[in-house]
PDB file of C-alpha atoms in Angstrom:
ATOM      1  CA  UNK J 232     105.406  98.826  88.215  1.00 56.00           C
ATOM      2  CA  UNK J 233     102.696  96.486  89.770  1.00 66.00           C
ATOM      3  CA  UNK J 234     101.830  97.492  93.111  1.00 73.00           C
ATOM      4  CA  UNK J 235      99.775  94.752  95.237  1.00 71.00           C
ATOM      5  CA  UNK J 236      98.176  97.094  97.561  1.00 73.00           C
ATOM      6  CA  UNK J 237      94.266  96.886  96.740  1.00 66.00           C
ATOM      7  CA  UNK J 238      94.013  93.368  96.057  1.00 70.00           C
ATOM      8  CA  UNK J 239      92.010  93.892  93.067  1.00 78.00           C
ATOM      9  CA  UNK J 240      94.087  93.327  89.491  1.00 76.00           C
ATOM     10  CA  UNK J 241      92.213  96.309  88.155  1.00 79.00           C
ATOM     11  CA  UNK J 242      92.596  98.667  91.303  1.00 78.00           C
ATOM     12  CA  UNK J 243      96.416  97.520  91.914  1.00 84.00           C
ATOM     13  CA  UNK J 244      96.995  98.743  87.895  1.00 90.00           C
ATOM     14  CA  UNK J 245      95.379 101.948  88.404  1.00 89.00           C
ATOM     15  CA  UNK J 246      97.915 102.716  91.557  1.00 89.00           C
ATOM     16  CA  UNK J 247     100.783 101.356  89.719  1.00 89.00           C
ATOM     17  CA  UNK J 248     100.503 104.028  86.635  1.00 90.00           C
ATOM     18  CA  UNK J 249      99.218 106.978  88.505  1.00 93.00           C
ATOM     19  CA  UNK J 250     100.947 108.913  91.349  1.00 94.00           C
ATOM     20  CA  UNK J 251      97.671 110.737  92.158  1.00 97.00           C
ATOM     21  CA  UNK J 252      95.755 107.439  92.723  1.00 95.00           C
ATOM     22  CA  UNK J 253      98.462 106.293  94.937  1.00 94.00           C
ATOM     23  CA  UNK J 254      97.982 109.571  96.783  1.00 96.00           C
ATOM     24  CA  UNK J 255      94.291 109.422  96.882  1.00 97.00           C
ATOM     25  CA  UNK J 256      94.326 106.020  98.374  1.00 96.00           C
ATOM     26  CA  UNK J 257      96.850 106.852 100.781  1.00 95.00           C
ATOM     27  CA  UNK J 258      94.741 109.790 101.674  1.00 97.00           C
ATOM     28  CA  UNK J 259      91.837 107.455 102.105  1.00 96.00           C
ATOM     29  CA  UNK J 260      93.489 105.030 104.304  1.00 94.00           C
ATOM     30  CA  UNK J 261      92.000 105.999 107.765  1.00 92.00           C
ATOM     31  CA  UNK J 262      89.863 103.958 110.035  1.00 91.00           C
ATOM     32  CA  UNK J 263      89.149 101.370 106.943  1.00 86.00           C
ATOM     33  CA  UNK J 264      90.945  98.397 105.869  1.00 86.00           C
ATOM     34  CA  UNK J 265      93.913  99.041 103.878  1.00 89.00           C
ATOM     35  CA  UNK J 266      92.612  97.450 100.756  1.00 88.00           C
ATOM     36  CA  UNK J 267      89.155  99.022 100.402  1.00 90.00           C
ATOM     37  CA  UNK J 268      91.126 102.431 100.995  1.00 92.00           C
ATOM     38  CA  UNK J 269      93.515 101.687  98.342  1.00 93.00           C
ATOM     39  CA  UNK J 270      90.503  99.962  95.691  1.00 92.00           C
ATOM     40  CA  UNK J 271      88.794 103.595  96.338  1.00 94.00           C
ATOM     41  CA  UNK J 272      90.663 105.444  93.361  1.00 96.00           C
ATOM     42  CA  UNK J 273      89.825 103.016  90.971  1.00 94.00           C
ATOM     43  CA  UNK J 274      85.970 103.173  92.038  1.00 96.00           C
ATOM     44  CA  UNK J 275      86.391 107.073  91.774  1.00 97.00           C
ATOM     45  CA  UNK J 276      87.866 106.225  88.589  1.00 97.00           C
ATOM     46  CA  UNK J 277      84.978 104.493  87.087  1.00 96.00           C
ATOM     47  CA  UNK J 278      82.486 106.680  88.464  1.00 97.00           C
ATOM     48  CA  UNK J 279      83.871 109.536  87.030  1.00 96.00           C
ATOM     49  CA  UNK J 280      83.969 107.384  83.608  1.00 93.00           C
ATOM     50  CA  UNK J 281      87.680 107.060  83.104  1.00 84.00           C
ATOM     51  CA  UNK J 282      91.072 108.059  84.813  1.00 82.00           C
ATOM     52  CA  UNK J 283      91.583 109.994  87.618  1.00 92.00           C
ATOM     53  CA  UNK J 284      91.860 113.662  86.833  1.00 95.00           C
ATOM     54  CA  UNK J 285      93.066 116.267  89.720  1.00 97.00           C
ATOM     55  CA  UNK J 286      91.718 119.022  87.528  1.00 97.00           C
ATOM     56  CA  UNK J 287      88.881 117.351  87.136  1.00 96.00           C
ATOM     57  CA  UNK J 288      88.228 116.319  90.583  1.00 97.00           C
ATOM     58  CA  UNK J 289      89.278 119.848  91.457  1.00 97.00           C
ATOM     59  CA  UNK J 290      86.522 121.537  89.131  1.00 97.00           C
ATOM     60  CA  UNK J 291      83.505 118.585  90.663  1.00 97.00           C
ATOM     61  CA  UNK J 292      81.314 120.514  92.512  1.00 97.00           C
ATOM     62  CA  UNK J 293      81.380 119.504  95.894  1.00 98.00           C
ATOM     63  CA  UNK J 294      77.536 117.970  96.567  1.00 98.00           C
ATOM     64  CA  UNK J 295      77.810 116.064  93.429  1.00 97.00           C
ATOM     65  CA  UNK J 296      81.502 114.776  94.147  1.00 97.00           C
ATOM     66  CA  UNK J 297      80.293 113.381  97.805  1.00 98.00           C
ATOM     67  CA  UNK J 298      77.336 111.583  96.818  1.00 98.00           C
ATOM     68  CA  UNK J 299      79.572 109.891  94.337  1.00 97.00           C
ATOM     69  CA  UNK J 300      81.614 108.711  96.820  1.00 97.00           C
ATOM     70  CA  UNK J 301      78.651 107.781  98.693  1.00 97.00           C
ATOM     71  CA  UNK J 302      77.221 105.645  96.068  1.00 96.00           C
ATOM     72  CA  UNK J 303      77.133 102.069  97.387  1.00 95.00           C
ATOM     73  CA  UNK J 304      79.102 100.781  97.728  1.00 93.00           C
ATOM     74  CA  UNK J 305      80.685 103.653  99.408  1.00 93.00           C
ATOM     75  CA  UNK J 306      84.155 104.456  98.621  1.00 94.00           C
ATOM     76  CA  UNK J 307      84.956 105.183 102.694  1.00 94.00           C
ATOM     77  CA  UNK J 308      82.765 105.142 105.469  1.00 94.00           C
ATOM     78  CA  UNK J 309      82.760 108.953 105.518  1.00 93.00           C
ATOM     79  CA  UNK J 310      82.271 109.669 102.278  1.00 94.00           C
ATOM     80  CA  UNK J 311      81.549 113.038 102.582  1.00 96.00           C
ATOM     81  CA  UNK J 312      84.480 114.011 104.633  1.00 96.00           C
ATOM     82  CA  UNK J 313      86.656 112.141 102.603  1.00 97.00           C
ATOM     83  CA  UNK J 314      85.535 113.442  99.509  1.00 97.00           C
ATOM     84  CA  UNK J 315      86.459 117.286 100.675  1.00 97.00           C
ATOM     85  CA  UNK J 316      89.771 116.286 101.325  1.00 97.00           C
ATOM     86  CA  UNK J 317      89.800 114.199  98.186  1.00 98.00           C
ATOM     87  CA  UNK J 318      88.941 117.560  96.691  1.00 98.00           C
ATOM     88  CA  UNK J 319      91.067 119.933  98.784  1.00 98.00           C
ATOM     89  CA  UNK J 320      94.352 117.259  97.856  1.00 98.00           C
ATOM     90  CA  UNK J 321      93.240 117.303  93.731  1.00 98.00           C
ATOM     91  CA  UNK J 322      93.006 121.266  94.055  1.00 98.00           C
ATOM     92  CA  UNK J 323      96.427 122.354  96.046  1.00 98.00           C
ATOM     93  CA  UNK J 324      97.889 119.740  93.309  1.00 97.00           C
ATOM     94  CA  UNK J 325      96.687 121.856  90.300  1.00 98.00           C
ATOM     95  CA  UNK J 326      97.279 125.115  92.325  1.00 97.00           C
ATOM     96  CA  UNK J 327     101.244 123.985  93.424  1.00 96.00           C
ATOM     97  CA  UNK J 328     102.577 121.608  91.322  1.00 95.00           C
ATOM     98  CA  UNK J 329     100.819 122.387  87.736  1.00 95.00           C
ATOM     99  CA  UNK J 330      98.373 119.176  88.575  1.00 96.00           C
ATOM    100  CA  UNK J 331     101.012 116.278  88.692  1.00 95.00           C
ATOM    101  CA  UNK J 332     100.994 114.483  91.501  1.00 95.00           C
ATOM    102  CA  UNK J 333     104.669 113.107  90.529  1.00 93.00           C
ATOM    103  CA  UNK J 334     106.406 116.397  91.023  1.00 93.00           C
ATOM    104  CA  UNK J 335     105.998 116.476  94.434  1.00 93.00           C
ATOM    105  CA  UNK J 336     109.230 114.068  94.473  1.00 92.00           C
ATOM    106  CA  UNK J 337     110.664 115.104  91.422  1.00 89.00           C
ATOM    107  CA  UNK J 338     113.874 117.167  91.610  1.00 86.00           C
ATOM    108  CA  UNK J 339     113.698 116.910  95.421  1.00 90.00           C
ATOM    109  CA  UNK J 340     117.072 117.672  97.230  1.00 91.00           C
ATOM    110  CA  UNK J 341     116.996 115.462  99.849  1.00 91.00           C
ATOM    111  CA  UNK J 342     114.335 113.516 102.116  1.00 90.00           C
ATOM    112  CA  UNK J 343     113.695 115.871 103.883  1.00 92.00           C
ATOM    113  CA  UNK J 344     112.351 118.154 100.973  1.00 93.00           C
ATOM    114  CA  UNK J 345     110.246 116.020 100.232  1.00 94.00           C
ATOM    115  CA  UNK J 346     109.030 114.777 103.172  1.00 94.00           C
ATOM    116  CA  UNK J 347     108.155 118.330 103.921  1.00 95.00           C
ATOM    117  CA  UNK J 348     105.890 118.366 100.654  1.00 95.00           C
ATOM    118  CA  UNK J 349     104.149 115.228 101.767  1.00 96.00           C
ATOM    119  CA  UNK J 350     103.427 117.243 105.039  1.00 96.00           C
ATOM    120  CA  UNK J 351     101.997 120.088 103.025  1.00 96.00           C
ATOM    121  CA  UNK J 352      99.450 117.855 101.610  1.00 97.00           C
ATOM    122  CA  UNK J 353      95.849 118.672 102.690  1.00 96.00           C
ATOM    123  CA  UNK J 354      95.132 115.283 104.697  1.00 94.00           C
ATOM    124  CA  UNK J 355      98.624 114.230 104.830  1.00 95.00           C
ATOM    125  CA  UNK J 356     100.037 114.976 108.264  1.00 94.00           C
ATOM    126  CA  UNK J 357     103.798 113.599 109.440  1.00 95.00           C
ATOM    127  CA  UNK J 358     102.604 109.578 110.066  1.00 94.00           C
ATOM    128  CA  UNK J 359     100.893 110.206 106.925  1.00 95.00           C
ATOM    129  CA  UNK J 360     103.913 111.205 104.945  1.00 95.00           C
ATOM    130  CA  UNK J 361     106.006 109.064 106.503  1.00 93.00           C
ATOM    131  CA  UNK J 362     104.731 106.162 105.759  1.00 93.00           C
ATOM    132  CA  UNK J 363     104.298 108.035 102.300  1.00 93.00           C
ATOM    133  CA  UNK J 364     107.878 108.665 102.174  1.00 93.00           C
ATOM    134  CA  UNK J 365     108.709 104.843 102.902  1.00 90.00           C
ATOM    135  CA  UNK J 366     106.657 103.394  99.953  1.00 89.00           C
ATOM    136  CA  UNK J 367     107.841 105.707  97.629  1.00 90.00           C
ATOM    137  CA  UNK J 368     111.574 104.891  98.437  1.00 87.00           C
ATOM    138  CA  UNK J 369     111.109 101.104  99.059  1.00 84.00           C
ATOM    139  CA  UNK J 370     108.594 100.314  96.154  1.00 81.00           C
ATOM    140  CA  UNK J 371     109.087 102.916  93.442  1.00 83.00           C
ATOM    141  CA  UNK J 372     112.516 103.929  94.063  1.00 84.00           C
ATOM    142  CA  UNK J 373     112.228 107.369  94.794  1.00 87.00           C
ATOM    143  CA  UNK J 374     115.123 107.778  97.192  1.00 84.00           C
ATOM    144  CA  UNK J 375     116.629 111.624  97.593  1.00 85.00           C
ATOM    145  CA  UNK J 376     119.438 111.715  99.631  1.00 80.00           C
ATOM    146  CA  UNK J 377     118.405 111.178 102.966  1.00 78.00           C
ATOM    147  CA  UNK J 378     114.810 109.591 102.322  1.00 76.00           C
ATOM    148  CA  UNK J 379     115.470 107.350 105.309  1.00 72.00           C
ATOM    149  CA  UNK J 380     116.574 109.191 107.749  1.00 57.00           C
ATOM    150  CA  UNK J 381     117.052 106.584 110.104  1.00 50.00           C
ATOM    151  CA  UNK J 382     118.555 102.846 108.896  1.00 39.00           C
ATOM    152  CA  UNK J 383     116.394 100.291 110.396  1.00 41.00           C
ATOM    153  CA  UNK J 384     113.247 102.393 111.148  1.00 45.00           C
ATOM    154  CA  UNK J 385     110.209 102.284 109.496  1.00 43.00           C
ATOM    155  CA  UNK J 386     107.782 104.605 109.785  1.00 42.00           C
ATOM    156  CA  UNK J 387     105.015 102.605 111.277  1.00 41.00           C
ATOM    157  CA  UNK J 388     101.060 101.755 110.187  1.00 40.00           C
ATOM    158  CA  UNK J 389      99.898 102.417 114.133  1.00 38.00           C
ATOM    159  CA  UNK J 390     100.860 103.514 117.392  1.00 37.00           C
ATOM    160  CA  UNK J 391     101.498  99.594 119.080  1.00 36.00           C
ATOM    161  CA  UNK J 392     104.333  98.898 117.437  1.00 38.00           C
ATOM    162  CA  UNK J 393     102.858  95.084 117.143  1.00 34.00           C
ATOM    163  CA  UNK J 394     101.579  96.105 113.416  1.00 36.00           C
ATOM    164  CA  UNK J 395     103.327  95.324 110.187  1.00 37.00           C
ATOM    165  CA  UNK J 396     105.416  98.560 109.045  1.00 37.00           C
ATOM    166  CA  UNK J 397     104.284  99.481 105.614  1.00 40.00           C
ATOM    167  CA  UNK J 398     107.588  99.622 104.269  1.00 39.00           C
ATOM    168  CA  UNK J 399     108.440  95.787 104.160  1.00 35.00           C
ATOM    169  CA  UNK J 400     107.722  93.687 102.062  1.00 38.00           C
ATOM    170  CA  UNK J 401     105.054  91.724 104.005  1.00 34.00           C
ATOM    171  CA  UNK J 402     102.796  94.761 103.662  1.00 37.00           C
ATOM    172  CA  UNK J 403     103.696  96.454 100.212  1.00 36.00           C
ATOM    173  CA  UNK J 404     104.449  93.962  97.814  1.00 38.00           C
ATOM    174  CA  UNK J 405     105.106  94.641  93.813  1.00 37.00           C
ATOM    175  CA  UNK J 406     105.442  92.375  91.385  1.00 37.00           C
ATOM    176  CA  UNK J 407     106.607  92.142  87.772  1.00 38.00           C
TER     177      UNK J 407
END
C-alpha cells in the first residue's frame, strides 16, 4: 500500500512496507511539520545504510545513534531527545513483541486491545495512539471490533478542533 504521508516517493515507500517506520514517524511527529516527521525514517534508514532495523536500532549505542539523527539535516529539531525515544520504542518492540512492529495489531480482540498497546508504546501516549489507531483502521485496514469507538469522531491532530483530523482523507491519503 502507498501511503502519501512524507511527500517524498522514496520516504512514502519506506512507510508503506514497514510498520516500524510508520511507528517511528508517528513517534517523531511532535512540534515539526508532519512531513519532515514522517521523511525521518527513511533518513534514519539511509544513515544506517539500509532498512530500518528495531534490533538494530535497539543495539546503537546511544551517543552514536543521536548524533546521527543530528546530522544535518537533522532528522527533528531535538534530535537527541527524539533519538532516546526512537531507541526506547525499537527496544520495548524487540523486548514485547519478538521485534515486529506489526504484531502490536495482529490478533487483537477488539479496539480497545489494541489501542491499549499503542498506549504502552514508549512516546505514544492516548492522542498519540489515537490518532495511531485511526490510520491504521482507515488506511491499512486494520479494524478489530470496536477500532472506532465512536462513529463520526476522529481522533484529532490538535486541541482547536479547526485542524484537519488525520483520519480523512484530506490528511492521509494512499494511493495505488
Amino acid at each position: 500500500m502507498r501511503l502519501q504521508l512524507a511527500q517524498r516517493a522514496d520516504a512514502d515507500e519506506l512507510l508503506g512496507r514497514d510498520p516500524f517506520a510508520l511507528l517511528v514517524g508517528m513517534l517523531l511527529d511532535q512540534q515539526i511539520p508532519m512531513e519532515w516527521a514522517f521523511a525521518g525514517p527513511r533518513t534514519i534508514a539511509d544513515r544506517l545504510g539500509g532498512d530500518l532495523s528495531p534490533e538494530v536500532i535497539a543495539q546503537y549505542d546511544p551517543d552514536d545513534f543521536a548524533a546521527l539523527l543530528a546530522r544535518k539535516p537533522a532528522v527533528h529539531r531535538y534530535p537527541s531527545s527524539m533519538a532516546r525515544r526512537v531507541q526506547a520504542l525499537a527496544a520495548y518492540l524487540v523486548e514485547q513483541h519478538d521485534g515486529s512492529a506489526e504484531e502490536l495489531w495482529r490478533d487483537v480482540r477488539d479496539g480497545r486491545e489494541l489501542l491499549g498497546r499503542l498506549m504502552d508504546l514508549p512516546g505514544f501516549g492516548r492522542q498519540k495512539a489515537q490518532i495511531f489507531l485511526a490510520l491504521l483502521g482507515k488506511q491499512l485496514g486494520v479494524r478489530p471490533p470496536g477500532w472506532r469507538r465512536r462513529p463520526g469522531r476522529t481522533a484529532r491532530r490538535g486541541c482547536s478542533g479547526r485542524s484537519p483530523t488525520w483520519s480523512m482523507g484530506t490528511a492521509w491519503r494512499k494511493s495505488g
